Amino acid sequence: LAALNEPRLRFVRSQTRGKGAALNEGLRLASGHIVVCTDDDCEVPIGWVLEMARALEVQQSAAILFCRVSGGPYDRTSGYVPAFDITQDRLLSSISDARHGLGLGAGMALRREAVLGLGAFDESFGPGARFPSGDDWDISLRALLKGWHVYETADLSVLHHGFRSFEEGRRHAYRDFIAIGALCAKPIRAGYCRSALLAIWIFSTQALWPPLKDVLRMRRPSGRSRISGFARGFIEGMRTPVDRQTICFRGK
C-alpha cells in the first residue's frame, strides 16, 4: 500500500480474532458513509470500488449491496470456485426474498451508519470465529428483519481465485452449514417467528433435497454433511442467548 502513495489508504493489522470482529474494526475506522469489501483471493476491475459505492448510493432503501462473484479459470474435474451468479438485478425487501440465496462478502458494499445501527456484524460469525462462515448472510438477514433492503447487481463483478478441491469442498460445506443453521436459528430465538419459514426452506432445498434426489435416482447420496452441519448449527443457535435489539448472539 505504501507503494501506491495514496494518503487515503491505511493498512491496519488487526489484533482481533475472527472476520466479523475485523469487519467491525474496519467499519469503525472508516470515515466514508459507504464501505466496499472484497476478499484476499479476489481480483477486482479498475473503478470497481467507486462503481459499487455509486450503485449502493442509488438504492436509498438498501443497507447492503452484493455484486456477482465469478470463478477464475480452473480444472472443473478437480474442484470448484465458490461463486455468486445472477443475470438480473434484484431488490430483496423481506426475509422471504432470501430463500433463493444471498450474495457473497467477496463482493459487498455496506451503508456504514446503517450497519453500525444494526449492531454491526455479529462477531460469532466468519472465519476464525465460533461459526466460521456466514458473516455476509447474517448481516443481510438482520438488515431485512429490521426493515432495510438488500440489493444485488448483475452489472458489477469480481473475480474469485479461491479454488477448492472436492474434498476441501465437503469440509467447507459442513462448516458453512453449521453457520447457516446458527444464523437461521438466531432470529427465531430472538422472537422473529416468521423467519422459521426461511430456515425450513433452506434446510429442505439446500441440505435435505440434494441427497434425497440422489437416492431417488439410485445414486450414492452426496452432500449429507449439509444435513448434519445445519442441524448442529441450528441446535447451537437455539441454545445461545440473543440480544433481541441487534439480533446478535450474546457472550461473543
mmCIF file of C-alpha atoms in Angstrom:
data_model
loop_
_atom_site.group_PDB
_atom_site.id
_atom_site.type_symbol
_atom_site.label_atom_id
_atom_site.label_comp_id
_atom_site.label_asym_id
_atom_site.label_seq_id
_atom_site.Cartn_x
_atom_site.Cartn_y
_atom_site.Cartn_z
ATOM 1 C CA LEU A 1 0.000 0.000 0.000
ATOM 2 C CA ALA A 2 2.875 2.359 0.692
ATOM 3 C CA ALA A 3 3.956 1.998 -2.931
ATOM 4 C CA LEU A 4 0.594 3.348 -4.089
ATOM 5 C CA ASN A 5 1.376 6.720 -2.490
ATOM 6 C CA GLU A 6 -2.320 7.139 -1.690
ATOM 7 C CA PRO A 7 -2.867 9.041 1.574
ATOM 8 C CA ARG A 8 -6.496 7.883 1.838
ATOM 9 C CA LEU A 9 -5.405 4.254 2.231
ATOM 10 C CA ARG A 10 -4.264 2.782 5.525
ATOM 11 C CA PHE A 11 -3.062 -0.708 6.299
ATOM 12 C CA VAL A 12 -4.206 -1.759 9.777
ATOM 13 C CA ARG A 13 -3.026 -5.025 11.317
ATOM 14 C CA SER A 14 -5.953 -6.128 13.435
ATOM 15 C CA GLN A 15 -5.434 -7.574 16.905
ATOM 16 C CA THR A 16 -8.941 -9.057 16.921
ATOM 17 C CA ARG A 17 -9.873 -12.653 16.150
ATOM 18 C CA GLY A 18 -12.423 -13.608 13.505
ATOM 19 C CA LYS A 19 -13.634 -11.960 10.313
ATOM 20 C CA GLY A 20 -16.721 -10.467 11.933
ATOM 21 C CA ALA A 21 -14.612 -8.653 14.506
ATOM 22 C CA ALA A 22 -12.177 -7.466 11.826
ATOM 23 C CA LEU A 23 -15.030 -6.130 9.686
ATOM 24 C CA ASN A 24 -16.395 -4.221 12.665
ATOM 25 C CA GLU A 25 -12.984 -2.727 13.327
ATOM 26 C CA GLY A 26 -12.785 -1.611 9.703
ATOM 27 C CA LEU A 27 -16.263 -0.078 9.835
ATOM 28 C CA ARG A 28 -15.363 1.939 12.909
ATOM 29 C CA LEU A 29 -12.049 3.110 11.461
ATOM 30 C CA ALA A 30 -13.583 4.134 8.120
ATOM 31 C CA SER A 31 -14.711 7.706 7.562
ATOM 32 C CA GLY A 32 -16.840 7.260 4.438
ATOM 33 C CA HIS A 33 -20.560 6.557 4.588
ATOM 34 C CA ILE A 34 -20.225 3.581 2.231
ATOM 35 C CA VAL A 35 -17.672 0.816 2.785
ATOM 36 C CA VAL A 36 -16.788 -1.645 -0.001
ATOM 37 C CA CYS A 37 -15.446 -5.122 0.839
ATOM 38 C CA THR A 38 -13.742 -7.962 -1.007
ATOM 39 C CA ASP A 39 -11.532 -10.921 -0.048
ATOM 40 C CA ASP A 40 -7.804 -11.528 -0.310
ATOM 41 C CA ASP A 41 -8.230 -14.176 -3.021
ATOM 42 C CA CYS A 42 -10.251 -11.895 -5.319
ATOM 43 C CA GLU A 43 -9.330 -9.658 -8.240
ATOM 44 C CA VAL A 44 -11.391 -6.515 -8.866
ATOM 45 C CA PRO A 45 -11.513 -4.421 -12.057
ATOM 46 C CA ILE A 46 -10.370 -0.817 -12.217
ATOM 47 C CA GLY A 47 -13.042 1.521 -10.890
ATOM 48 C CA TRP A 48 -14.924 -1.267 -9.111
ATOM 49 C CA VAL A 49 -14.877 0.391 -5.674
ATOM 50 C CA LEU A 50 -16.354 3.633 -6.963
ATOM 51 C CA GLU A 51 -18.976 1.821 -9.051
ATOM 52 C CA MET A 52 -20.033 -0.305 -6.069
ATOM 53 C CA ALA A 53 -20.389 2.804 -3.909
ATOM 54 C CA ARG A 54 -22.430 4.564 -6.596
ATOM 55 C CA ALA A 55 -24.700 1.540 -7.056
ATOM 56 C CA LEU A 56 -25.499 1.426 -3.339
ATOM 57 C CA GLU A 57 -25.912 5.195 -3.179
ATOM 58 C CA VAL A 58 -28.709 4.986 -5.746
ATOM 59 C CA GLN A 59 -30.553 2.321 -3.735
ATOM 60 C CA GLN A 60 -31.533 4.501 -0.779
ATOM 61 C CA SER A 61 -33.592 1.775 0.892
ATOM 62 C CA ALA A 62 -30.722 -0.739 0.819
ATOM 63 C CA ALA A 63 -28.177 -1.178 3.601
ATOM 64 C CA ILE A 64 -26.170 -3.803 1.706
ATOM 65 C CA LEU A 65 -25.220 -4.374 -1.931
ATOM 66 C CA PHE A 66 -23.815 -7.543 -3.491
ATOM 67 C CA CYS A 67 -22.279 -7.911 -6.935
ATOM 68 C CA ARG A 68 -21.573 -11.026 -8.989
ATOM 69 C CA VAL A 69 -18.612 -13.196 -7.942
ATOM 70 C CA SER A 70 -17.179 -15.247 -10.804
ATOM 71 C CA GLY A 71 -14.681 -18.074 -10.655
ATOM 72 C CA GLY A 72 -11.319 -17.670 -12.362
ATOM 73 C CA PRO A 73 -10.000 -20.375 -14.717
ATOM 74 C CA TYR A 74 -9.678 -23.769 -13.012
ATOM 75 C CA ASP A 75 -9.838 -27.513 -13.629
ATOM 76 C CA ARG A 76 -13.516 -28.413 -13.237
ATOM 77 C CA THR A 77 -12.684 -32.101 -12.902
ATOM 78 C CA SER A 78 -10.675 -31.437 -9.734
ATOM 79 C CA GLY A 79 -12.799 -28.984 -7.794
ATOM 80 C CA TYR A 80 -14.661 -25.691 -7.947
ATOM 81 C CA VAL A 81 -14.549 -21.996 -7.071
ATOM 82 C CA PRO A 82 -17.349 -20.527 -4.891
ATOM 83 C CA ALA A 83 -19.307 -18.038 -6.967
ATOM 84 C CA PHE A 84 -22.439 -15.925 -6.926
ATOM 85 C CA ASP A 85 -24.008 -15.525 -10.351
ATOM 86 C CA ILE A 86 -27.140 -13.559 -11.186
ATOM 87 C CA THR A 87 -28.394 -12.476 -14.589
ATOM 88 C CA GLN A 88 -30.501 -9.505 -13.488
ATOM 89 C CA ASP A 89 -30.645 -7.036 -10.627
ATOM 90 C CA ARG A 90 -32.680 -7.972 -7.549
ATOM 91 C CA LEU A 91 -34.016 -5.938 -4.651
ATOM 92 C CA LEU A 92 -34.678 -8.063 -1.563
ATOM 93 C CA SER A 93 -37.243 -6.384 0.666
ATOM 94 C CA SER A 94 -38.178 -9.141 3.120
ATOM 95 C CA ILE A 95 -36.587 -12.173 4.728
ATOM 96 C CA SER A 96 -38.649 -14.465 2.495
ATOM 97 C CA ASP A 97 -36.850 -12.976 -0.534
ATOM 98 C CA ALA A 98 -33.636 -14.554 0.773
ATOM 99 C CA ARG A 99 -34.893 -18.080 0.140
ATOM 100 C CA HIS A 100 -33.253 -18.113 -3.293
ATOM 101 C CA GLY A 101 -29.871 -17.204 -1.865
ATOM 102 C CA LEU A 102 -27.806 -14.192 -0.904
ATOM 103 C CA GLY A 103 -24.581 -12.725 -2.217
ATOM 104 C CA LEU A 104 -21.025 -13.276 -1.053
ATOM 105 C CA GLY A 105 -18.902 -11.000 1.088
ATOM 106 C CA ALA A 106 -16.251 -11.194 -1.645
ATOM 107 C CA GLY A 107 -18.263 -8.520 -3.473
ATOM 108 C CA MET A 108 -20.147 -6.403 -0.961
ATOM 109 C CA ALA A 109 -20.836 -2.762 -0.165
ATOM 110 C CA LEU A 110 -22.284 -1.529 3.131
ATOM 111 C CA ARG A 111 -24.057 1.627 4.203
ATOM 112 C CA ARG A 112 -21.809 2.239 7.187
ATOM 113 C CA GLU A 113 -24.158 4.032 9.581
ATOM 114 C CA ALA A 114 -26.989 1.624 8.815
ATOM 115 C CA VAL A 115 -24.851 -1.440 9.586
ATOM 116 C CA LEU A 116 -23.490 0.114 12.771
ATOM 117 C CA GLY A 117 -27.082 0.945 13.726
ATOM 118 C CA LEU A 118 -27.939 -2.731 13.387
ATOM 119 C CA GLY A 119 -25.286 -3.529 15.974
ATOM 120 C CA ALA A 120 -22.612 -4.137 13.306
ATOM 121 C CA PHE A 121 -21.520 -7.659 12.345
ATOM 122 C CA ASP A 122 -22.202 -10.472 14.778
ATOM 123 C CA GLU A 123 -18.668 -11.401 15.787
ATOM 124 C CA SER A 124 -19.735 -15.011 16.320
ATOM 125 C CA PHE A 125 -19.648 -15.457 12.529
ATOM 126 C CA GLY A 126 -16.889 -15.579 9.935
ATOM 127 C CA PRO A 127 -13.562 -17.404 9.548
ATOM 128 C CA GLY A 128 -11.767 -17.567 12.895
ATOM 129 C CA ALA A 129 -14.979 -17.170 14.893
ATOM 130 C CA ARG A 130 -17.257 -19.633 16.675
ATOM 131 C CA PHE A 131 -19.282 -20.180 13.481
ATOM 132 C CA PRO A 132 -16.542 -19.926 10.834
ATOM 133 C CA SER A 133 -18.684 -18.688 7.941
ATOM 134 C CA GLY A 134 -21.914 -16.811 7.212
ATOM 135 C CA ASP A 135 -20.947 -13.283 8.281
ATOM 136 C CA ASP A 136 -22.306 -11.899 4.973
ATOM 137 C CA TRP A 137 -25.606 -13.794 5.135
ATOM 138 C CA ASP A 138 -26.140 -12.977 8.805
ATOM 139 C CA ILE A 139 -25.820 -9.212 8.413
ATOM 140 C CA SER A 140 -28.127 -9.376 5.374
ATOM 141 C CA LEU A 141 -30.890 -11.260 7.203
ATOM 142 C CA ARG A 142 -30.670 -8.917 10.175
ATOM 143 C CA ALA A 143 -30.934 -5.905 7.856
ATOM 144 C CA LEU A 144 -34.049 -7.360 6.202
ATOM 145 C CA LEU A 145 -35.636 -8.106 9.574
ATOM 146 C CA LYS A 146 -35.039 -4.504 10.644
ATOM 147 C CA GLY A 147 -36.731 -3.019 7.581
ATOM 148 C CA TRP A 148 -33.718 -2.391 5.347
ATOM 149 C CA HIS A 149 -33.389 -3.815 1.839
ATOM 150 C CA VAL A 150 -30.559 -5.782 0.216
ATOM 151 C CA TYR A 151 -29.673 -5.053 -3.416
ATOM 152 C CA GLU A 152 -27.931 -7.460 -5.790
ATOM 153 C CA THR A 153 -26.496 -6.127 -9.040
ATOM 154 C CA ALA A 154 -25.618 -8.151 -12.133
ATOM 155 C CA ASP A 155 -23.745 -5.225 -13.690
ATOM 156 C CA LEU A 156 -20.636 -5.432 -11.475
ATOM 157 C CA SER A 157 -18.420 -8.399 -10.631
ATOM 158 C CA VAL A 158 -15.204 -9.560 -9.016
ATOM 159 C CA LEU A 159 -13.024 -12.499 -9.997
ATOM 160 C CA HIS A 160 -12.596 -15.145 -7.308
ATOM 161 C CA HIS A 161 -9.420 -17.274 -7.313
ATOM 162 C CA GLY A 162 -10.391 -19.353 -4.248
ATOM 163 C CA PHE A 163 -10.147 -22.818 -5.802
ATOM 164 C CA ARG A 164 -11.202 -25.751 -3.604
ATOM 165 C CA SER A 165 -10.786 -29.433 -4.312
ATOM 166 C CA PHE A 166 -13.897 -31.571 -3.967
ATOM 167 C CA GLU A 167 -12.542 -32.948 -0.680
ATOM 168 C CA GLU A 168 -11.988 -29.427 0.629
ATOM 169 C CA GLY A 169 -15.479 -28.581 -0.587
ATOM 170 C CA ARG A 170 -17.029 -31.313 1.524
ATOM 171 C CA ARG A 171 -15.289 -29.977 4.640
ATOM 172 C CA HIS A 172 -16.261 -26.417 3.809
ATOM 173 C CA ALA A 173 -19.889 -27.429 3.187
ATOM 174 C CA TYR A 174 -20.104 -28.889 6.689
ATOM 175 C CA ARG A 175 -18.522 -25.738 8.127
ATOM 176 C CA ASP A 176 -20.774 -23.443 6.112
ATOM 177 C CA PHE A 177 -23.962 -25.262 7.057
ATOM 178 C CA ILE A 178 -23.109 -25.118 10.743
ATOM 179 C CA ALA A 179 -23.049 -21.343 10.335
ATOM 180 C CA ILE A 180 -26.202 -21.331 8.193
ATOM 181 C CA GLY A 181 -28.044 -23.388 10.807
ATOM 182 C CA ALA A 182 -26.970 -20.979 13.546
ATOM 183 C CA LEU A 183 -27.908 -17.824 11.632
ATOM 184 C CA CYS A 184 -31.307 -19.366 10.786
ATOM 185 C CA ALA A 185 -31.941 -20.209 14.443
ATOM 186 C CA LYS A 186 -30.902 -16.853 15.824
ATOM 187 C CA PRO A 187 -33.858 -14.716 14.645
ATOM 188 C CA ILE A 188 -36.283 -17.409 15.808
ATOM 189 C CA ARG A 189 -34.572 -17.315 19.218
ATOM 190 C CA ALA A 190 -34.950 -13.518 19.156
ATOM 191 C CA GLY A 191 -38.709 -13.763 18.567
ATOM 192 C CA TYR A 192 -38.928 -13.274 14.777
ATOM 193 C CA CYS A 193 -41.120 -16.322 14.263
ATOM 194 C CA ARG A 194 -41.720 -15.675 10.563
ATOM 195 C CA SER A 195 -38.038 -16.386 9.923
ATOM 196 C CA ALA A 196 -38.764 -20.068 10.695
ATOM 197 C CA LEU A 197 -40.122 -20.402 7.158
ATOM 198 C CA LEU A 198 -36.736 -19.388 5.744
ATOM 199 C CA ALA A 199 -34.975 -21.930 7.965
ATOM 200 C CA ILE A 200 -37.317 -24.679 6.746
ATOM 201 C CA TRP A 201 -36.834 -23.631 3.118
ATOM 202 C CA ILE A 202 -33.026 -23.570 3.292
ATOM 203 C CA PHE A 203 -32.831 -26.887 5.130
ATOM 204 C CA SER A 204 -35.284 -28.567 2.757
ATOM 205 C CA THR A 205 -33.922 -27.293 -0.553
ATOM 206 C CA GLN A 206 -30.195 -26.957 0.113
ATOM 207 C CA ALA A 207 -29.466 -29.645 2.716
ATOM 208 C CA LEU A 208 -32.148 -32.349 2.559
ATOM 209 C CA TRP A 209 -33.213 -32.402 -1.096
ATOM 210 C CA PRO A 210 -29.805 -32.947 -2.857
ATOM 211 C CA PRO A 211 -29.020 -36.314 -1.163
ATOM 212 C CA LEU A 212 -32.682 -37.339 -1.330
ATOM 213 C CA LYS A 213 -32.655 -36.661 -5.065
ATOM 214 C CA ASP A 214 -29.593 -38.907 -5.417
ATOM 215 C CA VAL A 215 -31.412 -41.712 -3.589
ATOM 216 C CA LEU A 216 -34.442 -41.365 -5.883
ATOM 217 C CA ARG A 217 -32.097 -41.649 -8.879
ATOM 218 C CA MET A 218 -30.467 -44.767 -7.430
ATOM 219 C CA ARG A 219 -27.188 -42.981 -6.843
ATOM 220 C CA ARG A 220 -24.989 -42.722 -3.789
ATOM 221 C CA PRO A 221 -26.289 -39.721 -1.804
ATOM 222 C CA SER A 222 -23.934 -36.754 -1.744
ATOM 223 C CA GLY A 223 -23.909 -33.681 0.459
ATOM 224 C CA ARG A 224 -25.117 -35.436 3.599
ATOM 225 C CA SER A 225 -22.766 -33.316 5.698
ATOM 226 C CA ARG A 226 -25.033 -30.355 4.984
ATOM 227 C CA ILE A 227 -27.829 -32.020 6.946
ATOM 228 C CA SER A 228 -25.680 -32.743 9.999
ATOM 229 C CA GLY A 229 -23.982 -29.345 9.777
ATOM 230 C CA PHE A 230 -27.260 -27.430 9.618
ATOM 231 C CA ALA A 231 -28.712 -29.473 12.493
ATOM 232 C CA ARG A 232 -25.656 -28.883 14.672
ATOM 233 C CA GLY A 233 -25.615 -25.133 13.984
ATOM 234 C CA PHE A 234 -29.355 -24.760 14.469
ATOM 235 C CA ILE A 235 -29.260 -26.533 17.838
ATOM 236 C CA GLU A 236 -26.292 -24.447 18.989
ATOM 237 C CA GLY A 237 -28.029 -21.295 17.799
ATOM 238 C CA MET A 238 -31.238 -22.093 19.660
ATOM 239 C CA ARG A 239 -29.241 -22.742 22.826
ATOM 240 C CA THR A 240 -27.348 -19.437 22.657
ATOM 241 C CA PRO A 241 -28.813 -16.243 24.177
ATOM 242 C CA VAL A 242 -29.586 -13.492 21.651
ATOM 243 C CA ASP A 243 -29.782 -9.721 22.025
ATOM 244 C CA ARG A 244 -33.304 -9.059 20.737
ATOM 245 C CA GLN A 245 -32.465 -5.487 19.703
ATOM 246 C CA THR A 246 -29.454 -6.275 17.498
ATOM 247 C CA ILE A 247 -30.223 -9.975 16.811
ATOM 248 C CA CYS A 248 -26.603 -10.760 17.735
ATOM 249 C CA PHE A 249 -25.543 -13.671 19.883
ATOM 250 C CA ARG A 250 -24.578 -12.692 23.415
ATOM 251 C CA GLY A 251 -21.321 -13.731 25.003
ATOM 252 C CA LYS A 252 -19.319 -13.495 21.791
#
